Amino acid sequence: MSRAEWAAVEDDERELLEDNNLLERRPSRKSVSRRPDERTALLDGPEDDGPEVDAKWDEAVVAGRIQTTWKREVAVLSRYSRSLIVTFVLQYSLTMASIFTVGHIGKVELGAVSLATMTANITGFSVYQGLATSLDTLCAQAYGSGRKSLVGLQLQRMVYFLWLVTIPIGAIWLSGTWILKAIVPETRTAELAGLYLKIILLGAPGYAAFESGKRFVQAQGKFEATLYVLLFCAPFNAFLNWFLVWHMELGFIGAPIAVAITDTLLPLCLLLYVYTQPDTRACWPGFTRRALHNWGPMIRLALPGLVMVLAEFLAFEILTLAASWLSSTHLAAQSVLSTLTALTFQIPFPMSIAASTRIANLIGATLGSAAKTAAGVALCAAVFVGLFNAVLLSALRNYVPRLFTEDEGVIALVAAVLPLCAAFQLFDALTANCNGILRGLGRQEVGGYVNLFAYYVIAMPLSFYTAFGAPQWGLYGLWAGPALALGIVAAIEGVFIYRLSWEGAVEDARKRNAEDHR
């Protein structure tokens, strides 16, 4: 580690020891390193108590005497989350920019970009995100256990794996027009959506590398890294959409060109950040052939993570396909609703990433009890965020739709269904954070099974029955199923986490790290 990293780790260990009355409380480094003034003693300075802290820490960990506090975990979760929330909102704005720009061309174009985005999410972007969630466990636990070179090794493996997965994804996107024509009744909509998919394929390898790189820096607590990247790339993407669609008069085709350029730029900017940060670069062991071997532990965690993410993604995107069978107005309204609910999801989901990183770090450091406290803080924060999102969507239901379209029929339909979307925001936030806790523990398979059951055994049949069956609730009925599914997932995963053996999770992490350290 660098001198700054050792100082940060030592400060954190000292504060935990002081909180547990295992070490005499002393001024922090920050308080004793301030600029001297006339009141500062000439010989005043921090004492070098590193060896004492290390000895006390090792002794306390072995004895199981290290406990954290809710106040400390609230501060940590807040510090981790604030950058991540802005980061994920900015990243989602890359998609929203296309919807905003194209939506004002016409109703057919709005439906087409929604359909294309849905297909890209189901068959590509959510696949990358789901598989990369294994790094939330592998990289964070490796970093928490002090094995820094293992963090970069896991990154290399994931990038190669995702690039390999891009081959079948590309085949699907290149066949997008033919596939969508067989599903969607409106030919023009399917043609435009298929064209969109062909163009954004050029940026898919870059997106895959960026999703892996995000986990690499987040595992080290460098949550501001992706924020800096997106503070540049998100406005640039919005400018590109305007410039290509309206200024260059390329129309619909300008939006996917902007997406492909931005997706390629994202990992390059993140690489530049890592290169300029010695502390972060220290986790990169250099290119090694070891990255081509021992993919088993990664894939065993990646596949359940994929199911956990894709199950929810796919369920909501199936609603978009179903809405296309109602009318073009319903499809456009569904585009607005899915965009709004996805935007509100950009608050609890980053919080779940922060929680999974913190919990995995504590598990890697063999602090099971502290990880349990961190999980409790994450769930309480989820309740607050869920209620906030519910109030926000309800209050703005008559105003927000006008930002997306000028069609009065679409605006009225969105305003009518939005209260239902607001009602399940609490369950959505709880589900996101339960999934994050499971990732931090390396128990992605639990979330995968629960999501599959809730969405495809209960939610989807209910949605199609209430939308197209006897009740004939239309778009309102389509959203009834996922609302119920989110409540079921939150309840089942919450009970599992409550009854979990945290010391068993510590032992599992120790074995997993030892397997890759041999």
XYZ file of C-alpha atoms in Angstrom:
518
model
C 0.000 0.000 0.000
C 0.961 3.630 -0.405
C 1.677 5.774 2.648
C -1.727 7.496 2.281
C -3.543 4.157 2.117
C -1.760 2.850 5.201
C -2.720 6.045 7.009
C -6.392 5.686 6.008
C -6.513 2.026 7.051
C -4.770 2.773 10.346
C -7.160 5.648 11.084
C -10.169 3.431 10.397
C -8.800 0.629 12.575
C -7.946 3.077 15.374
C -11.439 4.603 15.316
C -13.084 1.175 15.506
C -10.814 0.193 18.385
C -11.639 3.463 20.175
C -15.377 2.958 19.591
C -15.066 -0.467 21.207
C -13.043 0.919 24.161
C -10.036 -1.198 23.186
C -7.711 1.759 22.662
C -7.352 5.146 24.320
C -9.100 7.815 22.260
C -6.687 10.245 20.635
C -6.987 13.084 18.130
C -7.412 11.950 14.536
C -4.780 12.572 11.893
C -6.922 15.312 10.402
C -7.114 17.242 13.654
C -3.379 17.071 14.353
C -2.257 17.778 10.795
C -3.981 21.150 10.456
C -1.922 24.250 9.612
C -0.056 25.416 12.764
C -0.906 28.782 14.288
C 0.101 30.810 17.363
C -1.825 28.387 19.611
C -0.036 25.266 18.304
C 2.710 23.723 20.431
C 6.070 23.791 18.672
C 6.691 20.086 19.191
C 3.048 18.974 18.807
C 2.362 16.212 16.268
C 0.805 12.802 15.838
C 2.459 10.009 17.734
C 3.566 6.977 15.760
C 1.292 4.394 17.384
C 1.004 2.217 14.255
C 2.521 -0.931 15.823
C 0.232 -0.604 18.850
C -2.832 -0.189 16.633
C -1.851 -3.190 14.492
C -1.297 -5.396 17.521
C -4.550 -4.352 19.180
C -6.433 -4.813 15.901
C -5.155 -8.355 15.303
C -5.878 -9.303 18.901
C -9.407 -7.831 18.814
C -10.305 -9.472 15.483
C -9.214 -12.905 16.703
C -11.187 -12.402 19.927
C -14.260 -11.199 18.038
C -14.392 -7.946 19.990
C -14.633 -5.503 17.043
C -18.111 -4.042 16.671
C -19.213 -1.138 14.513
C -22.003 1.341 15.252
C -25.063 2.476 13.343
C -23.713 6.030 13.358
C -20.450 4.920 11.753
C -22.191 2.774 9.112
C -24.619 5.573 8.239
C -21.622 7.841 7.647
C -19.845 5.208 5.523
C -22.939 4.385 3.472
C -23.598 8.087 2.906
C -20.012 8.706 1.838
C -20.042 5.762 -0.565
C -23.537 6.451 -1.935
C -23.437 10.157 -2.670
C -20.968 9.801 -5.546
C -22.598 6.605 -6.789
C -26.095 8.074 -6.972
C -24.916 10.979 -9.103
C -22.850 8.522 -11.160
C -25.780 6.217 -11.923
C -28.129 9.100 -12.693
C -25.562 10.477 -15.125
C -25.064 7.035 -16.661
C -28.797 6.556 -17.097
C -28.952 10.000 -18.686
C -27.054 8.460 -21.606
C -30.232 6.510 -22.417
C -32.590 9.306 -21.454
C -30.858 11.703 -23.840
C -31.913 9.518 -26.783
C -35.493 9.240 -25.528
C -35.762 13.000 -24.920
C -34.236 13.861 -28.292
C -36.081 11.318 -30.434
C -39.373 11.639 -28.526
C -39.923 15.100 -29.960
C -39.572 13.818 -33.531
C -42.784 11.799 -33.327
C -44.798 9.137 -31.531
C -43.520 6.299 -33.754
C -39.902 7.298 -33.157
C -40.489 7.488 -29.401
C -41.921 3.962 -29.437
C -39.035 2.725 -31.611
C -36.275 4.091 -29.379
C -38.074 2.624 -26.347
C -38.338 -0.762 -28.063
C -34.682 -0.667 -29.119
C -33.515 0.375 -25.665
C -35.606 -2.407 -24.136
C -34.114 -5.012 -26.458
C -30.578 -3.730 -25.836
C -31.171 -3.888 -22.076
C -32.565 -7.420 -22.114
C -30.044 -8.978 -24.479
C -26.956 -6.866 -23.807
C -26.568 -4.149 -21.202
C -28.299 -6.033 -18.377
C -26.228 -9.110 -19.275
C -23.029 -7.095 -18.850
C -24.285 -5.561 -15.596
C -25.501 -8.884 -14.201
C -22.315 -10.778 -14.957
C -20.120 -7.938 -13.686
C -21.888 -8.007 -10.290
C -19.656 -10.962 -9.378
C -16.864 -8.384 -9.040
C -18.888 -6.733 -6.247
C -18.004 -9.862 -4.297
C -14.651 -10.918 -5.736
C -12.885 -7.547 -5.998
C -14.285 -6.102 -2.772
C -13.509 -9.173 -0.675
C -10.020 -9.424 -2.208
C -9.368 -5.764 -1.396
C -10.799 -6.142 2.105
C -8.442 -9.060 2.773
C -5.426 -7.010 1.611
C -4.733 -8.989 -1.604
C -4.552 -6.020 -3.944
C -3.109 -7.724 -7.032
C -6.070 -10.101 -6.963
C -8.409 -7.121 -7.543
C -6.846 -6.348 -10.927
C -6.642 -10.023 -11.835
C -10.395 -10.415 -11.345
C -10.969 -7.320 -13.493
C -8.981 -8.810 -16.378
C -10.907 -12.065 -16.212
C -14.245 -10.272 -16.300
C -13.329 -8.040 -19.259
C -12.231 -11.049 -21.323
C -15.357 -12.937 -20.317
C -17.693 -10.082 -21.258
C -15.973 -9.581 -24.609
C -16.522 -13.270 -25.305
C -20.200 -12.875 -24.385
C -20.421 -9.939 -26.840
C -20.278 -12.392 -29.770
C -23.775 -13.885 -29.210
C -25.081 -10.464 -28.154
C -23.873 -9.026 -31.461
C -25.575 -11.802 -33.400
C -28.889 -10.946 -31.733
C -28.564 -7.209 -32.333
C -27.624 -7.659 -35.982
C -30.779 -9.764 -36.390
C -32.819 -7.234 -34.410
C -35.033 -6.047 -37.267
C -36.082 -9.576 -38.222
C -36.698 -10.595 -34.593
C -38.718 -7.488 -33.723
C -40.858 -7.720 -36.882
C -41.923 -11.171 -35.712
C -42.983 -9.800 -32.326
C -44.149 -6.209 -32.822
C -47.242 -5.538 -34.982
C -46.017 -2.161 -36.327
C -43.407 -2.742 -39.062
C -41.977 0.800 -39.133
C -41.355 0.744 -35.379
C -39.533 -2.590 -35.656
C -37.381 -1.356 -38.545
C -36.237 1.766 -36.706
C -35.540 -0.222 -33.530
C -33.503 -2.786 -35.480
C -31.431 -0.010 -37.061
C -30.757 1.455 -33.602
C -29.446 -1.927 -32.372
C -27.081 -2.389 -35.318
C -25.412 0.969 -34.700
C -24.995 0.774 -30.902
C -23.288 -2.622 -31.308
C -20.139 -0.666 -32.163
C -20.009 0.636 -28.574
C -20.807 -2.680 -26.837
C -17.180 -3.747 -26.100
C -16.523 -0.341 -24.536
C -19.635 -0.590 -22.366
C -18.570 -4.068 -21.199
C -15.106 -2.802 -20.224
C -16.611 0.187 -18.380
C -18.991 -1.992 -16.340
C -16.024 -4.105 -15.227
C -13.859 -1.063 -14.562
C -16.550 0.476 -12.356
C -16.391 -2.500 -10.009
C -12.589 -2.357 -9.991
C -12.484 1.202 -8.629
C -15.572 0.821 -6.413
C -14.003 -2.159 -4.608
C -11.229 0.198 -3.521
C -13.701 2.784 -2.242
C -12.924 5.061 -5.218
C -16.558 5.860 -5.929
C -15.706 9.283 -7.291
C -13.780 7.784 -10.238
C -16.792 6.938 -12.388
C -18.416 10.202 -11.296
C -15.558 12.216 -12.787
C -15.772 10.183 -15.996
C -19.513 10.706 -16.359
C -19.353 14.390 -15.468
C -17.564 14.722 -18.776
C -19.216 11.974 -20.841
C -22.889 12.611 -19.923
C -22.988 16.263 -21.078
C -20.936 15.277 -24.116
C -23.510 12.575 -24.941
C -26.387 15.064 -24.613
C -24.543 17.464 -26.909
C -23.889 14.674 -29.424
C -27.593 13.735 -29.481
C -28.613 17.311 -30.186
C -25.797 17.883 -32.673
C -26.390 14.712 -34.700
C -30.201 14.516 -34.539
C -31.099 18.181 -34.958
C -28.086 20.235 -36.031
C -26.704 17.727 -38.558
C -30.321 16.737 -39.373
C -29.577 13.015 -39.221
C -32.889 12.448 -37.424
C -33.486 9.122 -35.666
C -30.157 7.578 -36.707
C -28.191 10.294 -34.910
C -29.233 9.006 -31.457
C -27.630 5.522 -31.691
C -24.477 7.027 -33.225
C -24.164 9.258 -30.150
C -24.649 6.243 -27.844
C -21.986 4.176 -29.642
C -19.428 7.001 -29.477
C -20.096 7.641 -25.777
C -19.936 3.935 -24.817
C -16.508 3.709 -26.459
C -15.297 6.857 -24.709
C -16.337 5.746 -21.193
C -13.660 3.074 -20.523
C -10.938 5.227 -22.085
C -11.692 8.046 -19.650
C -11.776 5.607 -16.720
C -8.423 4.164 -17.810
C -6.978 7.674 -17.839
C -8.194 8.205 -14.258
C -6.684 4.922 -13.037
C -3.379 5.716 -14.761
C -3.121 9.086 -12.999
C -3.907 7.688 -9.515
C -0.967 5.764 -7.985
C -3.131 4.313 -5.176
C -5.642 2.890 -7.654
C -2.989 1.783 -10.142
C -1.379 -0.260 -7.363
C -4.254 -2.777 -7.688
C -3.311 -3.469 -11.322
C -0.820 -6.381 -11.517
C -0.203 -5.912 -15.237
C -1.451 -8.154 -18.007
C -0.995 -11.783 -17.061
C -1.878 -15.181 -18.468
C -3.396 -16.050 -15.117
C -6.412 -14.026 -16.268
C -7.147 -16.733 -18.840
C -7.420 -19.444 -16.183
C -9.511 -20.270 -13.116
C -12.726 -18.641 -14.353
C -14.799 -21.107 -12.334
C -15.314 -19.036 -9.129
C -16.077 -15.940 -11.226
C -18.646 -17.707 -13.409
C -20.263 -19.425 -10.426
C -20.974 -15.978 -8.971
C -21.603 -14.250 -12.312
C -24.413 -16.496 -13.567
C -26.649 -16.130 -10.458
C -25.873 -12.396 -10.530
C -27.020 -12.324 -14.144
C -30.264 -14.090 -13.247
C -30.829 -11.706 -10.332
C -30.443 -8.598 -12.521
C -31.916 -9.958 -15.749
C -35.037 -11.403 -14.108
C -36.190 -7.937 -13.073
C -34.953 -6.223 -16.246
C -36.678 -8.761 -18.465
C -39.948 -8.619 -16.570
C -40.241 -4.856 -16.933
C -39.150 -4.919 -20.567
C -41.711 -7.606 -21.414
C -44.258 -4.993 -20.391
C -42.968 -2.779 -23.210
C -43.489 -5.556 -25.748
C -46.955 -6.223 -24.353
C -47.822 -2.517 -24.508
C -47.083 -2.519 -28.243
C -50.051 -4.877 -28.706
C -52.400 -2.375 -27.088
C -51.668 0.671 -29.294
C -48.905 3.084 -30.288
C -50.198 5.452 -27.588
C -49.824 2.731 -24.950
C -46.316 1.926 -26.202
C -45.274 5.581 -25.995
C -46.800 5.880 -22.504
C -44.983 2.698 -21.450
C -41.734 4.246 -22.682
C -42.246 7.253 -20.408
C -43.282 5.125 -17.409
C -40.349 2.726 -17.720
C -37.951 5.660 -18.089
C -39.308 7.374 -14.962
C -39.261 4.240 -12.784
C -35.774 3.394 -14.048
C -34.665 6.922 -13.147
C -35.969 6.642 -9.572
C -34.189 3.260 -9.377
C -30.903 5.126 -9.816
C -31.064 6.101 -6.125
C -31.595 2.737 -4.348
C -29.480 0.732 -6.801
C -26.278 2.770 -6.243
C -26.964 2.506 -2.521
C -27.067 -1.275 -2.933
C -23.678 -1.158 -4.694
C -22.270 0.873 -1.801
C -23.767 -1.566 0.714
C -22.423 -4.622 -1.121
C -18.934 -3.082 -1.259
C -18.943 -2.175 2.423
C -20.289 -5.562 3.493
C -17.837 -7.442 1.260
C -14.922 -5.388 2.649
C -15.991 -6.190 6.227
C -16.540 -9.859 5.406
C -13.093 -9.965 3.762
C -11.656 -8.472 6.981
C -13.441 -11.276 8.966
C -15.772 -8.788 10.707
C -19.078 -10.631 10.375
C -20.867 -8.756 13.152
C -19.885 -5.378 11.701
C -21.134 -6.517 8.269
C -24.490 -7.394 9.852
C -24.781 -3.878 11.256
C -23.938 -2.396 7.856
C -26.721 -4.498 6.304
C -29.237 -3.177 8.824
C -28.278 0.402 8.020
C -28.661 -0.268 4.289
C -32.192 -1.635 4.706
C -33.305 1.307 6.844
C -31.894 3.719 4.264
C -33.835 1.834 1.576
C -37.108 2.455 3.414
C -36.424 6.191 3.517
C -35.475 6.362 -0.183
C -38.478 4.275 -1.236
C -40.902 6.575 0.549
C -39.183 9.631 -0.935
C -39.517 8.248 -4.483
C -43.181 7.395 -3.912
C -44.034 10.916 -2.794
C -42.020 12.450 -5.642
C -43.729 10.457 -8.422
C -47.194 11.055 -6.963
C -46.673 14.793 -6.654
C -45.314 15.257 -10.183
C -47.536 12.828 -12.098
C -49.243 15.610 -14.094
C -46.063 17.518 -14.934
C -43.221 15.099 -15.702
C -44.853 13.389 -18.756
C -44.798 16.699 -20.638
C -41.001 16.628 -20.606
C -41.066 13.544 -22.852
C -43.865 14.181 -25.318
C -46.443 16.710 -26.513
C -49.114 14.096 -27.267
C -52.036 14.718 -24.880
C -53.239 11.099 -25.065
C -49.855 9.805 -23.938
C -49.626 12.422 -21.175
C -53.071 11.511 -19.791
C -52.286 7.772 -19.817
C -48.962 8.247 -18.035
C -50.590 10.429 -15.361
C -53.242 7.752 -14.764
C -50.770 4.870 -14.273
C -48.017 6.757 -12.433
C -49.682 6.482 -8.968
C -49.367 2.681 -9.206
C -45.683 3.042 -10.102
C -45.267 5.310 -7.088
C -46.940 2.768 -4.808
C -44.272 0.072 -5.266
C -41.230 2.349 -4.870
C -40.749 1.184 -1.259
C -40.550 -2.468 -2.314
C -38.307 -1.567 -5.246
C -35.797 0.141 -2.939
C -35.867 -2.717 -0.415
C -35.394 -5.323 -3.146
C -32.422 -3.452 -4.610
C -30.661 -3.283 -1.247
C -31.450 -6.895 -0.333
C -29.844 -7.898 -3.620
C -26.837 -5.713 -2.790
C -26.419 -7.380 0.595
C -26.566 -10.804 -1.043
C -23.873 -9.763 -3.531
C -21.649 -8.560 -0.702
C -22.048 -11.962 0.935
C -21.444 -13.871 -2.296
C -24.954 -15.371 -2.179
C -26.222 -14.189 -5.554
C -27.918 -17.519 -6.222
C -30.524 -16.776 -3.545
C -31.571 -13.558 -5.269
C -31.631 -15.338 -8.624
C -34.034 -18.051 -7.477
C -36.308 -15.609 -5.651
C -36.505 -13.207 -8.583
C -37.304 -15.992 -11.048
C -40.119 -17.275 -8.837
C -41.641 -13.876 -8.064
C -41.576 -12.493 -11.598
C -42.246 -15.490 -13.800
C -44.430 -17.703 -11.627
C -46.535 -14.899 -10.137
C -46.016 -11.464 -11.722
C -46.082 -12.124 -15.457
C -49.216 -14.333 -15.468
C -50.992 -11.764 -13.290
C -49.943 -8.878 -15.560
C -51.192 -10.504 -18.749
C -54.446 -11.598 -17.122
C -55.276 -8.160 -15.729
C -54.192 -6.367 -18.941
C -55.719 -8.620 -21.622
C -58.065 -10.932 -19.690
C -61.394 -10.339 -18.001
C -60.476 -7.181 -16.034
C -59.218 -5.407 -19.210
C -57.157 -2.914 -17.193
C -54.771 -2.236 -20.088
C -51.492 -0.564 -19.139
C -52.555 -0.314 -15.501
C -52.948 -4.097 -15.423
C -49.517 -4.661 -16.959
C -47.892 -2.855 -14.041
C -49.883 -4.710 -11.355
C -47.757 -7.878 -11.612
C -44.304 -6.326 -11.077
C -45.677 -4.305 -8.165
C -46.662 -7.566 -6.432
C -43.395 -9.292 -7.401
C -41.249 -6.590 -5.804
C -43.101 -7.019 -2.521
C -42.580 -10.796 -2.603
C -38.854 -10.497 -3.391
C -38.297 -7.959 -0.611
C -40.101 -10.167 1.928
C -38.345 -13.451 1.067
C -34.838 -12.002 0.773
C -35.353 -9.957 3.952
C -36.198 -13.097 5.932
C -33.196 -14.931 4.468
C -30.817 -12.108 5.436
C -32.322 -11.923 8.931
C -31.698 -15.644 9.527
C -28.254 -15.721 7.890
C -25.088 -16.962 9.640
C -22.667 -14.056 9.236
C -19.713 -16.000 10.594
C -20.417 -18.660 7.976
C -20.219 -15.934 5.325
C -16.807 -14.915 6.681
C -15.556 -18.486 6.371
C -16.873 -18.759 2.788
C -15.026 -15.564 1.834
C -11.802 -16.839 3.422
C -11.963 -20.029 1.360
C -12.771 -18.121 -1.847
C -9.810 -15.753 -1.445
C -7.469 -18.612 -0.511
C -8.450 -20.481 -3.674
C -7.254 -17.604 -5.878
C -4.189 -16.797 -3.757
C -2.557 -20.181 -4.236
